[in-house]
Coordinates of C-alpha atoms in Angstrom, one line a residue:
Chain A
X13 CA 46.5 103.8 77.5
X14 CA 44.4 106.9 78.1
X15 CA 42.0 108.3 75.6
X16 CA 43.6 110.4 72.9
X17 CA 43.6 114.1 73.5
X18 CA 43.1 113.9 77.2
X19 CA 45.5 116.0 79.2
X20 CA 46.8 115.4 82.7
X21 CA 47.4 111.7 82.3
X22 CA 50.6 110.8 84.1
X23 CA 52.5 107.6 84.4
X24 CA 50.6 106.1 81.6
X25 CA 52.4 103.0 80.5
X26 CA 52.9 103.9 76.8
X27 CA 52.7 101.6 73.8
X28 CA 55.9 100.7 72.0
X29 CA 56.4 102.6 68.8
X30 CA 58.4 99.9 67.0
X31 CA 59.5 96.3 67.3
X32 CA 63.0 97.4 68.4
X33 CA 61.6 99.5 71.2
X34 CA 59.3 96.6 72.2
X35 CA 62.3 94.2 72.5
X36 CA 64.5 96.7 74.1
X37 CA 62.0 97.5 76.8
X38 CA 61.3 93.9 77.5
X39 CA 65.0 93.2 78.0
X40 CA 65.4 96.2 80.2
X41 CA 62.4 95.3 82.3
X42 CA 63.6 91.7 82.7
X43 CA 67.2 92.7 83.5
X44 CA 65.9 95.3 85.9
X45 CA 63.6 92.9 87.8
X46 CA 66.5 90.4 87.9
X47 CA 68.8 93.0 89.4
X48 CA 66.2 94.0 92.0
X49 CA 65.7 90.4 93.0
X50 CA 69.4 89.9 93.3
X51 CA 69.7 93.0 95.4
X52 CA 66.9 91.8 97.6
X53 CA 68.6 88.4 97.9
X54 CA 71.9 90.0 98.9
X55 CA 70.2 92.2 101.5
X56 CA 68.3 89.3 103.0
X57 CA 71.3 86.9 103.1
X58 CA 74.1 89.2 104.0
X59 CA 72.6 92.0 106.0
X60 CA 71.8 90.8 109.6
X61 CA 68.1 91.0 110.3
X62 CA 68.7 93.3 113.3
X63 CA 69.9 95.9 110.9
X64 CA 66.8 95.8 108.6
X65 CA 64.5 98.2 110.7
X66 CA 67.1 101.0 110.6
X67 CA 67.7 100.4 106.8
X68 CA 64.0 100.4 106.1
X69 CA 63.4 103.6 108.1
X70 CA 66.2 105.3 106.0
X71 CA 64.8 103.9 102.8
X72 CA 61.3 105.2 103.5
X73 CA 62.8 108.4 104.9
X74 CA 64.3 109.5 101.6
X75 CA 61.1 109.3 99.7
X76 CA 59.2 111.0 102.6
X77 CA 61.8 113.7 102.8
X78 CA 61.4 114.3 99.1
X79 CA 57.7 114.0 98.5
X80 CA 56.6 115.6 101.8
X81 CA 59.2 118.3 102.2
X82 CA 61.5 119.1 99.2
X83 CA 58.9 118.9 96.5
X84 CA 56.2 120.9 98.3
X85 CA 58.7 123.6 99.2
X86 CA 60.0 123.8 95.6
X87 CA 56.5 123.9 94.3
X88 CA 55.3 126.6 96.7
X89 CA 58.4 128.7 96.3
X90 CA 58.2 128.3 92.5
X91 CA 54.5 129.3 92.4
X92 CA 55.1 132.3 94.6
X93 CA 58.4 133.6 93.3
X94 CA 58.7 132.7 89.6
X95 CA 55.6 134.5 88.2
X96 CA 56.8 137.7 89.9
X97 CA 60.3 137.9 88.4
X98 CA 61.2 138.7 84.8
X99 CA 61.3 135.6 82.6
X100 CA 65.1 135.8 82.0
X101 CA 65.7 135.5 85.7
X102 CA 63.7 132.3 86.1
X103 CA 66.2 129.7 84.9
X104 CA 68.9 131.1 87.1
X105 CA 66.6 131.2 90.1
X106 CA 65.5 127.7 89.4
X107 CA 69.1 126.6 89.3
X108 CA 69.7 128.6 92.5
X109 CA 67.0 126.7 94.3
X110 CA 68.3 123.5 93.1
X111 CA 71.8 124.4 94.3
X112 CA 70.4 125.6 97.6
X113 CA 68.7 122.3 98.2
X114 CA 71.9 120.4 97.5
X115 CA 73.8 122.8 99.6
X116 CA 71.3 122.1 102.5
X117 CA 72.1 118.5 102.2
X118 CA 75.9 119.2 102.2
X119 CA 75.4 121.6 105.2
X120 CA 74.0 118.7 107.2
X121 CA 76.9 116.4 106.2
X122 CA 79.5 119.1 106.9
X123 CA 78.2 120.1 110.3
X124 CA 77.5 116.5 111.4
X125 CA 80.9 115.3 110.0
X126 CA 82.7 118.1 111.8
X127 CA 80.7 117.5 115.0
X128 CA 81.5 113.7 115.0
X129 CA 85.0 114.2 113.7
X130 CA 87.2 111.2 114.7
X131 CA 90.4 112.7 113.6
X132 CA 91.7 116.1 112.5
X133 CA 91.9 115.2 108.8
X134 CA 88.1 114.7 108.6
X135 CA 86.4 118.0 107.7
X136 CA 89.5 120.0 108.4
X137 CA 87.8 123.1 107.2
X138 CA 85.6 125.4 109.3
X139 CA 82.2 124.2 108.2
X140 CA 80.4 127.5 108.6
X141 CA 83.1 129.4 106.6
X142 CA 82.9 126.7 104.0
X143 CA 79.2 127.0 103.7
X144 CA 79.4 130.7 103.6
X145 CA 81.8 130.5 100.7
X146 CA 79.6 128.0 98.9
X147 CA 76.6 130.2 99.4
X148 CA 78.5 133.1 98.0
X149 CA 79.4 131.1 94.9
X150 CA 75.8 130.1 94.5
X151 CA 74.6 133.8 94.7
X152 CA 77.3 134.9 92.2
X153 CA 76.3 132.0 89.9
X154 CA 72.6 133.0 90.0
X155 CA 73.5 136.7 89.4
X156 CA 75.8 135.8 86.5
X157 CA 73.1 133.4 85.0
X158 CA 70.4 136.1 85.2
X159 CA 72.8 138.7 83.8
X160 CA 73.7 136.4 80.9
X161 CA 70.0 135.6 80.2
X162 CA 69.0 139.2 80.2
X163 CA 71.9 140.1 77.9
X164 CA 71.0 137.2 75.5
X165 CA 67.5 138.5 75.4
X166 CA 68.6 142.0 74.5
X167 CA 70.8 140.6 71.8
X168 CA 68.0 138.6 70.3
X169 CA 65.6 141.5 70.5
X170 CA 68.2 143.7 68.6
X171 CA 68.5 140.9 66.0
X172 CA 64.8 140.7 65.5
Chain B
X2 CA 41.8 129.2 86.2
X3 CA 42.5 128.8 82.5
X4 CA 45.4 127.4 80.7
X5 CA 44.5 129.1 77.5
X6 CA 44.6 132.6 79.1
X7 CA 48.1 133.2 77.7
X8 CA 51.3 131.5 76.9
X9 CA 53.0 129.0 79.1
X10 CA 53.7 130.8 82.3
X11 CA 56.8 130.0 84.2
X12 CA 55.0 129.1 87.3
X13 CA 54.6 125.9 89.1
X14 CA 51.7 124.9 91.2
X15 CA 48.2 126.2 91.5
X16 CA 48.7 129.5 89.8
X17 CA 45.1 130.4 90.4
X18 CA 45.9 130.5 94.1
X19 CA 49.4 131.5 94.1
X20 CA 49.8 134.0 91.3
X21 CA 47.6 136.5 92.9
X22 CA 48.9 138.8 95.6
X23 CA 45.5 139.3 97.3
X24 CA 45.5 138.7 101.0
X25 CA 44.6 135.3 101.9
X26 CA 45.9 133.8 98.7
X27 CA 48.3 131.6 100.6
X28 CA 45.5 130.2 102.7
X29 CA 43.8 129.0 99.6
X30 CA 46.8 126.9 98.6
X31 CA 45.8 123.4 97.8
X32 CA 47.5 120.5 96.1
X33 CA 47.7 121.4 92.4
X34 CA 46.4 119.3 89.6
X35 CA 49.0 117.9 87.1
X36 CA 47.7 120.2 84.3
X37 CA 48.2 123.2 86.5
X38 CA 52.0 122.9 86.2
X39 CA 52.4 125.2 83.3
X40 CA 56.1 125.6 83.1
X41 CA 57.8 124.3 80.0
X42 CA 60.3 122.6 82.3
X43 CA 57.8 119.9 83.0
X44 CA 58.3 118.4 79.6
X45 CA 59.4 114.9 78.5
X46 CA 62.2 116.4 76.4
X47 CA 63.7 118.0 79.5
X48 CA 63.0 115.0 81.7
X49 CA 64.6 112.6 79.2
X50 CA 67.7 114.8 78.9
X51 CA 68.3 115.1 82.6
X52 CA 67.4 111.5 83.0
X53 CA 69.9 110.5 80.3
X54 CA 72.8 112.1 82.2
X55 CA 71.4 110.8 85.5
X56 CA 71.2 107.2 84.1
X57 CA 74.7 107.4 82.7
X58 CA 76.0 108.7 86.1
X59 CA 74.2 105.9 87.9
X60 CA 75.7 103.3 85.7
X61 CA 79.2 104.8 86.1
X62 CA 78.8 104.8 89.9
X63 CA 77.5 101.2 89.8
X64 CA 80.4 100.0 87.7
X65 CA 83.1 101.7 89.7
X66 CA 81.4 100.5 92.8
X67 CA 81.6 97.0 91.6
X68 CA 85.3 97.4 90.9
X69 CA 85.7 98.5 94.5
X70 CA 83.6 95.6 95.7
X71 CA 85.5 93.0 93.9
X72 CA 88.9 94.4 94.8
X73 CA 87.8 93.9 98.4
X74 CA 85.9 90.6 97.8
X75 CA 87.9 89.0 95.1
X76 CA 86.4 86.3 92.9
X77 CA 88.7 83.4 92.2
X78 CA 88.4 83.8 88.4
X79 CA 88.8 87.5 88.4
X80 CA 92.3 88.7 87.6
X81 CA 94.1 91.0 90.1
X82 CA 95.5 94.0 88.3
X83 CA 98.5 95.8 89.8
X84 CA 98.6 98.3 87.0
X85 CA 98.0 101.1 86.5
X86 CA 99.1 102.0 90.0
X87 CA 96.5 104.8 90.1
X88 CA 93.6 102.5 88.9
X89 CA 91.7 102.5 92.2
X90 CA 92.4 106.1 92.8
X91 CA 90.7 106.8 89.5
X92 CA 87.7 104.4 89.8
X93 CA 86.9 105.3 93.4
X94 CA 87.5 109.0 92.7
X95 CA 85.0 108.7 89.9
X96 CA 82.6 106.7 92.1
X97 CA 82.4 109.3 94.8
X98 CA 82.5 112.4 92.5
X99 CA 79.8 111.0 90.2
X100 CA 77.8 110.0 93.2
X101 CA 77.9 113.5 94.4
X102 CA 77.0 114.8 90.9
X103 CA 73.9 112.5 91.0
X104 CA 72.4 114.4 93.9
X105 CA 71.5 117.6 91.9
X106 CA 70.8 115.5 88.9
X107 CA 68.3 113.4 90.8
X108 CA 66.6 116.4 92.4
X109 CA 66.4 118.1 89.0
X110 CA 65.0 114.9 87.3
X111 CA 62.3 114.6 90.0
X112 CA 61.5 118.3 89.6
X113 CA 60.7 117.9 86.0
X114 CA 58.1 115.3 86.8
X115 CA 56.5 116.9 89.8
X116 CA 53.1 117.0 88.1
X117 CA 53.1 113.2 88.4
X118 CA 53.1 113.5 92.2
X119 CA 49.5 115.0 92.0
X120 CA 48.0 112.6 89.6
X121 CA 44.4 111.7 90.4
X122 CA 43.4 109.0 90.9
X123 CA 46.9 108.0 92.2
X124 CA 46.4 104.5 90.9
X125 CA 44.5 103.3 87.9
X126 CA 44.6 99.5 87.9
X127 CA 47.2 96.9 88.5
X128 CA 49.8 97.7 85.8
X129 CA 49.7 101.3 86.8
X130 CA 50.1 100.4 90.5
X131 CA 53.1 98.2 89.7
X132 CA 54.7 100.9 87.6
X133 CA 54.2 103.5 90.3
X134 CA 55.5 101.1 92.9
X135 CA 58.6 100.5 90.8
X136 CA 59.2 104.3 90.6
X137 CA 58.7 104.6 94.4
X138 CA 61.3 101.9 94.8
X139 CA 63.7 103.7 92.4
X140 CA 63.3 107.1 94.1
X141 CA 63.5 105.6 97.6
X142 CA 66.5 103.5 96.8
X143 CA 68.3 106.3 94.9
X144 CA 67.8 108.9 97.7
X145 CA 68.9 106.3 100.3
X146 CA 72.0 105.4 98.3
X147 CA 73.1 109.0 97.6
X148 CA 72.4 110.4 101.1
X149 CA 73.9 107.5 103.1
X150 CA 76.8 107.3 100.6
X151 CA 77.5 111.1 101.1
X152 CA 77.2 110.9 104.9
X153 CA 79.6 107.9 104.7
X154 CA 82.2 110.1 103.0
X155 CA 81.9 112.5 106.0
X156 CA 82.3 109.5 108.4
X157 CA 78.9 110.3 109.9
X158 CA 76.8 107.2 110.5
X159 CA 73.4 108.2 112.1
X160 CA 72.0 104.7 111.5
X161 CA 72.1 101.2 112.9
X162 CA 73.2 99.2 110.0
X163 CA 76.5 98.2 108.4
X164 CA 77.1 100.7 105.6
X165 CA 79.1 98.5 103.2
X166 CA 76.7 95.6 103.0
X167 CA 73.6 97.7 102.7
X168 CA 75.2 100.0 100.1
X169 CA 76.1 97.0 98.0
X170 CA 72.6 95.4 98.1
X171 CA 70.9 98.8 97.5
X172 CA 73.2 99.4 94.4
X173 CA 71.6 96.4 92.7
X174 CA 68.1 97.6 93.6
X175 CA 68.8 101.2 92.3
X176 CA 70.2 100.0 89.0
X177 CA 67.6 97.3 88.6
X178 CA 64.7 99.7 89.3
X179 CA 66.4 102.2 86.9
X180 CA 66.5 99.7 84.1
X181 CA 62.9 98.7 84.8
X182 CA 61.9 102.3 84.7
X183 CA 63.7 103.0 81.4
X184 CA 62.1 99.9 80.0
X185 CA 58.6 101.1 80.9
X186 CA 59.2 104.6 79.6
X187 CA 61.3 103.7 76.6
X188 CA 58.8 104.9 73.9
X189 CA 58.6 108.3 75.6
X190 CA 62.3 108.5 76.1
X191 CA 63.0 107.6 72.4
X192 CA 60.5 110.1 71.2
X193 CA 61.7 112.8 73.6
X194 CA 65.4 112.4 72.9
X195 CA 64.8 112.3 69.1
X196 CA 63.0 115.6 69.3
X197 CA 65.8 118.1 68.9
X198 CA 64.7 121.4 70.0
X199 CA 66.0 124.3 68.0
X200 CA 64.5 127.7 68.8
X201 CA 61.5 126.0 70.2
X202 CA 60.7 123.8 67.2
X203 CA 61.1 120.2 66.5
X204 CA 63.9 120.2 64.1
X205 CA 64.1 116.6 62.7
X206 CA 61.8 114.1 61.1
X207 CA 61.4 111.9 64.1
X208 CA 58.2 109.8 63.9
X209 CA 56.2 112.0 66.2
X210 CA 52.5 111.5 66.1
X211 CA 50.8 114.9 65.5
X212 CA 50.2 116.8 68.6
X213 CA 52.2 114.5 70.7
X214 CA 55.1 116.8 71.2
X215 CA 54.5 120.0 69.2
X216 CA 55.9 123.2 70.6
X217 CA 56.8 124.8 73.8
X218 CA 53.5 126.5 74.1
X219 CA 52.2 123.0 74.6
X220 CA 51.4 122.0 78.1
X221 CA 53.3 118.8 77.8
X222 CA 53.4 116.2 80.5
X223 CA 56.2 113.8 81.4
X224 CA 54.3 111.0 79.7
X225 CA 50.8 110.2 78.6
X226 CA 49.0 112.3 76.2
X227 CA 49.4 116.0 75.6
X228 CA 46.8 118.7 75.6
X229 CA 46.0 119.7 72.0
X230 CA 47.3 123.2 71.6
X231 CA 48.0 125.2 68.5
X232 CA 51.4 124.3 67.1
X233 CA 53.6 127.3 66.8
X234 CA 56.8 128.8 67.8
X235 CA 57.3 129.7 71.4
X236 CA 60.8 131.0 72.1
X237 CA 59.9 131.6 75.7
X238 CA 59.2 128.0 76.4
X239 CA 62.3 126.9 74.5
X240 CA 64.4 129.4 76.5
X241 CA 62.9 128.0 79.7
X242 CA 63.8 124.5 78.8
X243 CA 67.3 125.4 77.7
X244 CA 67.7 127.6 80.7
X245 CA 66.7 124.8 83.0
X246 CA 69.1 122.3 81.4
X247 CA 71.9 124.9 81.6
X248 CA 71.1 125.6 85.2
X249 CA 71.3 122.0 86.0
X250 CA 74.6 121.6 84.2
X251 CA 76.1 124.6 86.0
X252 CA 74.9 123.3 89.4
X253 CA 76.6 119.9 88.7
X254 CA 79.8 121.5 87.5
X255 CA 79.8 123.9 90.4
X256 CA 79.2 121.2 92.9
X257 CA 81.9 119.0 91.4
X258 CA 84.4 121.9 91.5
X259 CA 83.7 122.5 95.2
X260 CA 84.1 118.8 96.1
X261 CA 86.5 117.0 93.7
X262 CA 89.6 118.6 95.3
X263 CA 89.7 115.8 97.8
X264 CA 91.2 113.6 95.0
X265 CA 92.2 116.2 92.4
X266 CA 95.0 118.0 94.3
X267 CA 95.1 121.2 92.2
X268 CA 91.5 121.9 93.2
X269 CA 92.1 121.2 96.9
X270 CA 92.2 124.9 97.7
X271 CA 88.7 125.5 96.4
X272 CA 87.3 122.3 97.7
X273 CA 85.2 123.9 100.5
X274 CA 82.4 121.2 100.5
X275 CA 84.5 118.1 100.5
X276 CA 85.1 116.0 103.7
X277 CA 88.8 115.8 103.1
X278 CA 91.7 117.9 102.1
X279 CA 94.5 115.7 100.5
X280 CA 97.1 117.9 102.0
X281 CA 95.8 117.8 105.6
X282 CA 96.8 115.0 108.0
X283 CA 99.9 113.7 109.8
X284 CA 102.8 114.1 107.4
X285 CA 100.6 115.9 105.0
X286 CA 98.4 112.9 104.3
X287 CA 94.8 112.3 105.5
X288 CA 94.0 109.2 107.6
X289 CA 90.9 107.3 108.2
X290 CA 91.6 105.3 111.4
X291 CA 94.0 106.7 114.1
X292 CA 96.2 104.6 116.2
X293 CA 94.0 105.6 119.2
X294 CA 90.9 104.3 117.5
X295 CA 92.7 101.1 116.7
X296 CA 93.8 100.8 120.3
X297 CA 97.5 100.4 119.2
X298 CA 99.0 103.6 120.7
X299 CA 101.2 101.6 123.0
X300 CA 101.8 98.3 121.1
X301 CA 102.7 100.2 117.9
X302 CA 105.6 102.1 119.5
X303 CA 106.7 99.3 121.8
X304 CA 110.5 98.6 121.2
X305 CA 109.7 94.9 121.6
X306 CA 107.6 95.0 118.4
X307 CA 108.6 92.3 116.0
X308 CA 107.3 91.4 112.6
X309 CA 106.5 87.8 112.6
X310 CA 106.9 86.1 109.2
X311 CA 105.5 82.7 108.5
X312 CA 106.1 80.6 105.4
X313 CA 106.7 77.1 104.2
X314 CA 110.4 77.3 105.1
X315 CA 109.8 78.4 108.6
X316 CA 109.3 81.6 110.6
X317 CA 111.3 84.7 111.2
X318 CA 111.0 87.4 113.7
X319 CA 112.3 90.8 112.6
X320 CA 112.7 94.1 114.5
X321 CA 112.3 97.4 112.9
X322 CA 116.1 97.8 112.8
X323 CA 116.3 94.4 111.1
X324 CA 113.9 95.7 108.5
X325 CA 115.8 98.9 108.0
X326 CA 119.0 96.9 107.5
X327 CA 117.4 95.1 104.6
X328 CA 117.5 96.6 101.0
X329 CA 115.2 99.6 101.0
X330 CA 113.0 100.4 98.1
X331 CA 111.1 103.6 97.3
X332 CA 107.7 103.8 95.6
X333 CA 105.4 106.7 94.8
X334 CA 102.0 105.3 95.3
X335 CA 98.6 106.8 96.1
X336 CA 96.5 106.1 99.2
X337 CA 93.0 105.9 97.7
X338 CA 90.2 105.6 100.2
X339 CA 86.9 104.0 99.6
X340 CA 85.4 107.3 100.8
X341 CA 86.7 109.0 97.7
X342 CA 89.7 111.0 98.8
X343 CA 93.2 110.1 97.6
X344 CA 96.7 111.4 97.8
X345 CA 99.9 110.3 96.3
X346 CA 103.0 109.9 98.5
X347 CA 106.6 108.7 98.5
X348 CA 107.0 105.5 100.6
X349 CA 110.2 103.8 101.6
X350 CA 110.5 100.3 103.0
X351 CA 111.2 96.6 102.2
X352 CA 109.8 94.9 99.2
X353 CA 107.2 92.4 100.4
X354 CA 108.5 89.8 98.0
X355 CA 112.0 90.1 99.7
X356 CA 110.4 89.4 103.0
X357 CA 108.4 86.4 101.6
X358 CA 111.7 85.0 100.2
X359 CA 113.1 84.8 103.7
X360 CA 110.5 82.2 104.7
X361 CA 110.2 80.2 101.5
X362 CA 112.5 77.5 100.1
X363 CA 113.3 79.2 96.9
X364 CA 115.6 81.9 98.2
X365 CA 116.4 83.1 94.6
X366 CA 112.8 84.0 93.9
X367 CA 113.0 87.2 95.8
X368 CA 114.1 89.1 92.7
X369 CA 111.9 87.2 90.3
X370 CA 108.5 88.4 89.3
X371 CA 106.7 85.1 89.4
X372 CA 108.8 82.6 91.3
X373 CA 107.2 80.1 93.5
X374 CA 107.7 82.3 96.6
X375 CA 105.6 85.0 95.2
X376 CA 103.0 82.8 93.6
X377 CA 101.0 82.6 96.8
X378 CA 98.8 85.1 98.6
X379 CA 100.0 86.6 101.8
X380 CA 97.9 87.0 104.9
X381 CA 98.6 90.3 106.7
X382 CA 97.5 90.8 110.3
X383 CA 97.7 94.1 112.1
X384 CA 98.2 94.9 115.8
X385 CA 94.7 96.4 115.5
X386 CA 92.3 94.4 117.5
X387 CA 89.0 96.4 116.9
X388 CA 87.4 97.3 113.7
X389 CA 86.8 95.3 110.5
X390 CA 90.1 96.0 108.6
X391 CA 92.6 94.5 111.1
X392 CA 93.7 91.9 108.6
X393 CA 93.9 91.6 104.8
X394 CA 95.0 89.2 102.2
X395 CA 97.6 90.5 99.7
X396 CA 97.0 88.6 96.4
X397 CA 100.0 86.9 94.8
X398 CA 100.0 89.5 92.0
X399 CA 100.7 92.2 94.5
X400 CA 103.2 90.2 96.4
X401 CA 105.2 89.8 93.2
X402 CA 105.0 93.5 92.3
X403 CA 108.2 95.4 93.0
X404 CA 106.4 98.4 94.3
X405 CA 104.5 96.5 97.0
X406 CA 106.2 97.5 100.2
X407 CA 106.2 96.9 103.8
X408 CA 106.6 100.7 104.3
X409 CA 108.7 102.0 107.2
X410 CA 109.0 105.6 106.1
X411 CA 106.9 108.2 104.4
X412 CA 108.4 111.2 102.6
X413 CA 111.8 110.5 104.1
X414 CA 110.5 110.4 107.7
X415 CA 109.6 107.6 110.0
X416 CA 105.9 106.7 109.5
X417 CA 103.6 108.6 111.8
X418 CA 101.9 106.2 114.2
X419 CA 98.6 107.2 112.6
X420 CA 100.0 106.1 109.3
X421 CA 100.9 102.7 110.6
X422 CA 104.2 102.9 112.4
X423 CA 106.2 100.7 112.8
X424 CA 105.3 99.2 109.4
X425 CA 102.4 99.1 107.0
X426 CA 101.5 97.7 103.7
X427 CA 101.4 99.9 100.5
X428 CA 100.7 98.3 97.2
X429 CA 99.7 99.7 93.8
X430 CA 96.0 99.9 92.6
X431 CA 94.4 98.9 95.9
X432 CA 91.7 100.3 98.2
X433 CA 93.2 102.1 101.2
X434 CA 91.3 99.9 103.7
X435 CA 93.4 97.0 102.5
X436 CA 96.7 98.8 103.0
X437 CA 97.0 97.3 106.4
X438 CA 98.7 99.5 109.1
X439 CA 100.5 98.5 112.2
X440 CA 101.5 95.1 110.7
X441 CA 102.3 92.4 113.2
X442 CA 102.4 89.3 111.2
X443 CA 102.5 88.2 107.6
X444 CA 101.9 84.5 106.6
X445 CA 102.3 82.9 103.2
X446 CA 98.9 81.4 102.5
X447 CA 99.5 77.6 101.9
X448 CA 97.8 76.4 98.8

């Protein structure tokens, strides 16, 4: 545990507040470790070792993609954009950024799925048109969210 | 820069560098310190709430995934259910739709704890190192599972491993590391979830230590201690937290609306982001494997095709005309693919139990639900020579079911060759990959 009153301490393993919590977390931790061990056993015994390198690259790739690309982009964009927009716009813009990130993942899947299409019933839609529609929905959603937040603020200002 | 210079700003990152518009500000960008994240979004109450939904979603995906796994890899003691006929359609539809919903939930959950990425020193001792390693495993395995799972639904495999086996093993690691993570963080989670936030104030009498979670003005961190700040009402911070949760919810609902049409037909028209349209394919039904991919384009339409039946009472060889001359039955059953799409269709053909009765001693059992002829599993072999689903075992429960067909026709027309012409299996409550197409031989499995 860190010293009381210190700020900026992250990932501190906290103390259990009650006996129930202590028992619960012990059970969760034990069950969790057991499931991880079972997963590792299944992987080692059923996945041919020739497939491990590719799987491990993908396993590491996800966390690298997040920690080295997605998170820095989100932080920098957040730091640059959010202080410069009115407060009611911020949740909608945050949501928009989140949706944009997810849409980027889907864009990769849609374009790749359409490029590697093995039969006409896989990704039957025009992927670019589909992405344009989704992007339009996203923009409308952000505008509606911001409009709603601004209106809510006006209402609460009138009430006060 | 000073945190006390005003109320919680809605900025992430090194505000001292980024919030200024002077030239060269960008050049001074540096990794921020955790306490520089001043947005009220980075708050254990927000993290715990997003995490709660993500945790529930992960468990739902895990359980429905196990259902699919054990339908394809049955355990001897596990009962085979033939009803409801749409059971697998539901569980696998939920599996894929919830897995998709997990993507924004996971990104949002991680966003709320971004300050933890910049903790210094990164590791403070053995326990802390173990905890961070378990979180790294959770994040890596979750990302891996969701991304490869999504790409699999688009039939895009940019890797050199078998998807099914790795997906199954990783599922245990994801849920195991999730339980471990919840166990480690439980005291924070309990406190954070008990803290009901009404207009920025803690509204209940949860046993909060003073200053632990006070108000939105607080620079609160995902766990650990909080900076002592004056308690008070801060509607701005509360609005930020509520706004973030609302934005996450809207994103999840929106993404679901744009994808779930691959199994919920009324939404097919707006399903622009889904890999399948349940209305598109030969005879208005999607397919996974074409006749060409299975290398059966010639053998499937060969007039010399015969269905070979093998049972304890001998063997029979039946042409398609022989099969059409037998009593025909019609069943409305869904094709429900492991990849998440599904569509209901009207199939016509011969009851499998009638065929089994032809090659078993007990001729009268054809009409019975549990006679000896239908008490055994049936091995089904396709003309298909390549790929992993060229054969299947039809459990006795399915053999006995009156809607389990060797289908010859679909929606009143002869089966398209891509749907399995001359004959395919269709049975209730079964994964699509086991609904073997281009059937060449069926053998009663001898006990």
